[in-house]
Short mmCIF file of C-alpha atoms in Angstrom, two decimals:
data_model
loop_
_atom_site.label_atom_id
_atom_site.label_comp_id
_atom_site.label_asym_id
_atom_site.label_seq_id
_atom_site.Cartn_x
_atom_site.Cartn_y
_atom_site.Cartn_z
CA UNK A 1 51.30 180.94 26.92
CA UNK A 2 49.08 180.51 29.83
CA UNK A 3 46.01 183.19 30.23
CA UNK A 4 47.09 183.43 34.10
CA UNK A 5 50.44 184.14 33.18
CA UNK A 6 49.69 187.36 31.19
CA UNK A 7 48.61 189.05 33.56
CA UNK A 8 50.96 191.19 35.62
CA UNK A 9 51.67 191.07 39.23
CA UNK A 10 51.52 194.29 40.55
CA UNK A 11 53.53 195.09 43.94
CA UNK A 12 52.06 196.93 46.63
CA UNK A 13 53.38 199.89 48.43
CA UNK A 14 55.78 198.79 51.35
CA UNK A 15 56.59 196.34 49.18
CA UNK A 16 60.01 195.27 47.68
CA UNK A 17 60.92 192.61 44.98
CA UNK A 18 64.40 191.78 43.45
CA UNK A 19 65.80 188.78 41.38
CA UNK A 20 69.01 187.15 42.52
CA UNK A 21 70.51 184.06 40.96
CA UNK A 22 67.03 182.66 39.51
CA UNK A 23 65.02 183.19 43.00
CA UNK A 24 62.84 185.90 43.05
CA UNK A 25 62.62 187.56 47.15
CA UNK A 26 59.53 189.34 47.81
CA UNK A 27 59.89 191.62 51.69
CA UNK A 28 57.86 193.41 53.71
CA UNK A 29 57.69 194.71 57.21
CA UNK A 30 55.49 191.34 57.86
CA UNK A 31 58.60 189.32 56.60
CA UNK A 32 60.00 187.89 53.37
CA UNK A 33 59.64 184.95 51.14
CA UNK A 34 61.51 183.65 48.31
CA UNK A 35 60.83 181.42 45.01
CA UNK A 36 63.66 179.08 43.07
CA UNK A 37 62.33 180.35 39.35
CA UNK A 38 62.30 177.05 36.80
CA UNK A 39 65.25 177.53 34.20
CA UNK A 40 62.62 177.66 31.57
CA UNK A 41 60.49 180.88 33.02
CA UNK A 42 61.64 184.66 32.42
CA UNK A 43 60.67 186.91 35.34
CA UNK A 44 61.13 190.18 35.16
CA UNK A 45 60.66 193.42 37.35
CA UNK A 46 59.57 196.68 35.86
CA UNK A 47 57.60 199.85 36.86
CA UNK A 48 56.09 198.14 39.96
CA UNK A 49 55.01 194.63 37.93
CA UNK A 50 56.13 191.57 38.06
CA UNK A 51 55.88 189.43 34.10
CA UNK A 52 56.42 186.03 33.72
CA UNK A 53 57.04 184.77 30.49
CA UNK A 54 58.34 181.47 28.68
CA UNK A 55 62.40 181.81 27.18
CA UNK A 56 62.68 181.25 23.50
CA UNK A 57 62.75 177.33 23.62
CA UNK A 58 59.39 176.79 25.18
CA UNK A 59 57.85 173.76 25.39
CA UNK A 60 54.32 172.25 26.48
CA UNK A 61 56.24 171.77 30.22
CA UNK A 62 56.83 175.44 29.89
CA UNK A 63 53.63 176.35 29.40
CA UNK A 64 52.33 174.63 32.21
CA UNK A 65 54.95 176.04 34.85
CA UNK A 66 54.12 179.45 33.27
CA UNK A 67 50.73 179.76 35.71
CA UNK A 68 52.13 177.95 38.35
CA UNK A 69 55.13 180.35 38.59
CA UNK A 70 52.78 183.31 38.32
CA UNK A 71 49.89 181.53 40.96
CA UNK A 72 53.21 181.17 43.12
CA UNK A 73 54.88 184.69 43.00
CA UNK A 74 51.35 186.37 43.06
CA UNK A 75 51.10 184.62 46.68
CA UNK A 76 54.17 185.48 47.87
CA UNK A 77 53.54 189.40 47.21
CA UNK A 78 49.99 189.00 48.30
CA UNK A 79 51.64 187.35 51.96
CA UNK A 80 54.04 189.51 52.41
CA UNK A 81 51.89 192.45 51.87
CA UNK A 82 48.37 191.45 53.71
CA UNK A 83 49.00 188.14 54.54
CA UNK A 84 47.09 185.02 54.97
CA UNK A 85 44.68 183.58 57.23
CA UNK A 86 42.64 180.04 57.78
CA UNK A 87 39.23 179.30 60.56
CA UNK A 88 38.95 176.39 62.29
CA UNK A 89 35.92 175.91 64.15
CA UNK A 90 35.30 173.77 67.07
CA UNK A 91 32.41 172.13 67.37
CA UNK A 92 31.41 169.81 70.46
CA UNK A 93 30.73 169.37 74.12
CA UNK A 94 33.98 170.43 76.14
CA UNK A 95 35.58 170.93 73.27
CA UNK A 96 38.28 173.89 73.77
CA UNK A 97 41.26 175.93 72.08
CA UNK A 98 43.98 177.61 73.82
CA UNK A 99 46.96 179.59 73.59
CA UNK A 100 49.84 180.24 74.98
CA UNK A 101 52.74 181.84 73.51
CA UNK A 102 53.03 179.92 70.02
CA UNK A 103 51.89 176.64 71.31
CA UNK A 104 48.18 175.84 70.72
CA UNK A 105 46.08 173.08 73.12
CA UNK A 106 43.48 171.42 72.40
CA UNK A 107 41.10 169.92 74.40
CA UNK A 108 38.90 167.90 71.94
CA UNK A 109 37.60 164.56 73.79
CA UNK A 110 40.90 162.82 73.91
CA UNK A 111 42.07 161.91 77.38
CA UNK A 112 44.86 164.00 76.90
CA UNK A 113 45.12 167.79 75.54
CA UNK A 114 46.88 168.02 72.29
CA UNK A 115 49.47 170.71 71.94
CA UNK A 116 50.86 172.01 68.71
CA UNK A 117 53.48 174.41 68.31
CA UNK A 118 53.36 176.92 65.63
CA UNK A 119 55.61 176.64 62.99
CA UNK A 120 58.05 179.78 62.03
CA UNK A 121 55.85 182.74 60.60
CA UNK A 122 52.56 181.36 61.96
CA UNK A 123 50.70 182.63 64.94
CA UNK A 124 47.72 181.32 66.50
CA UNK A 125 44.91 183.54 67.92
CA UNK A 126 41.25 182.00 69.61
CA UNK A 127 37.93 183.25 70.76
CA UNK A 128 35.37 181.25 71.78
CA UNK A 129 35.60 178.30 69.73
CA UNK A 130 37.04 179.39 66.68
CA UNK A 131 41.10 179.62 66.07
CA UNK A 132 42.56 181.67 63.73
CA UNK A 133 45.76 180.63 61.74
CA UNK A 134 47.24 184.04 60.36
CA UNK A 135 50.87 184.01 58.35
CA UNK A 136 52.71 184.84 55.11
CA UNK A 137 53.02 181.90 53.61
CA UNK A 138 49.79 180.45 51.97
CA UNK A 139 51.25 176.86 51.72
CA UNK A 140 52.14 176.82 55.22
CA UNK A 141 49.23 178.13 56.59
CA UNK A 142 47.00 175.75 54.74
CA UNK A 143 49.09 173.26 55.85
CA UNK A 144 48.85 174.01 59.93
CA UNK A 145 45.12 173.95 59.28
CA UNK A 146 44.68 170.45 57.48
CA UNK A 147 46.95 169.57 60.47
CA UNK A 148 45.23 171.08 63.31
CA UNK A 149 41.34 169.47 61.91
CA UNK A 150 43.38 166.22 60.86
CA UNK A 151 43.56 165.39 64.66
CA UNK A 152 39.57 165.38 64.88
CA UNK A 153 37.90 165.62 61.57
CA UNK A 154 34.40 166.46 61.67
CA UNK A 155 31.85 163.10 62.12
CA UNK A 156 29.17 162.66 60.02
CA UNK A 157 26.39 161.92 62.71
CA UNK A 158 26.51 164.85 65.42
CA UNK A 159 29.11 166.65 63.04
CA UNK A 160 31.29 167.12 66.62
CA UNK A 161 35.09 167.59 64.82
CA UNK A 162 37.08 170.74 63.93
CA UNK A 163 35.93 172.21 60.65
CA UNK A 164 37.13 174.93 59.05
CA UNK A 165 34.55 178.10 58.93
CA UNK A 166 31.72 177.26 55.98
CA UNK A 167 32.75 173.55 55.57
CA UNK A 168 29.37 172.20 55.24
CA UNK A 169 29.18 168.90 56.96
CA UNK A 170 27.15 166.56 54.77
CA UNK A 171 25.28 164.27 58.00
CA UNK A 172 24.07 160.56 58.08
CA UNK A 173 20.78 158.80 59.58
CA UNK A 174 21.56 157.45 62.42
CA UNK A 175 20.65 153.22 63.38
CA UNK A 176 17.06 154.56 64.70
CA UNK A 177 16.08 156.62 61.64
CA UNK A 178 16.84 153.71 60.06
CA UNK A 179 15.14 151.55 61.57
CA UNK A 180 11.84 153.68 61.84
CA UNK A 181 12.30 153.68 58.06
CA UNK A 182 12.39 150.02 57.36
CA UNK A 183 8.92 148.48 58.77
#
């Protein structure tokens, strides 16, 4: 059995969980989220904890789904109950976030502005030049924020881009450093 998987999920106050038909529904006042449970995991609900454990006729497939089921259900319960958020930092002359409603524009050296609507359970929030992806759902908010810095990745020279908050940008020598280098 995994060593992730032995540990117990606890739920949180304002919390619910239930098991119905092999999908386990965690719900909050935030909102609610729900996991199809592999056929060969047992998850069970007592005193406030959530166990996972392998049936009977475990495998070495089992075993590995084991964490992955806990990893999963351990985010769900954290979401619904504090919820998730990513940074994204601009970084660049005129470069600019803003927001209106659920749809985010960008202004980030294109010729256009780039707008991106929020998906369900997401909300955007800026100030100054850092936006703030908050929802309930880890996956998706991960997601929204490869998305958003996928449409201008950080550049190794002037390290202009979105980033996310932290990302160290590893920079290059330019053509004249290089060329001061080489007599």
């Amino acid at each position: 059995m995994s060593k992730l998987a032995k540990i117990p999920i606890v739920i949180n106050e304002g919390t619910s969980a239930e098991i119905v038909d092999n999908t386990i529904k965690a719900a909050s006042a935030k909102g609610a989220l729900s996991f199809n449970i592999p056929d060969d995991v047992l998850v069970k609900i007592a005193d406030g904890k959530i166990v996972v454990s392998a049936k009977k006729n475990a495998d070495d497939k089992t075993k590995v789904r084991l964490g992955l089921t806990r990893s999963m259900i351990a985010n769900m319960v954290k979401g619904v109950s504090a919820g998730f958020s990513k940074q994204l930092e601009l970084s660049g002359v005129g470069y600019r976030a803003q927001v209106s409603g659920d749809v985010l524009t960008l202004s980030v050296g294109f010729s256009h502005p780039v707008k991106i609507t929020a998906p369900g359970g997401i909300s955007f929030t800026v100030s100054e030049n850092v936006i703030t992806i908050l929802g309930i759902d880890k996956e998706l908010v991960g997601n929204t924020a490869a998305n958003i810095r996928r449409i201008r990745p950080p550049e190794p020279y002037k390290g202009k881009g979105i980033k996310y908050v932290g990302e160290r940008i590893r920079r290059k020598a330019g053509k004249a450093a290089k060329a001061l280098g080489a007599k």
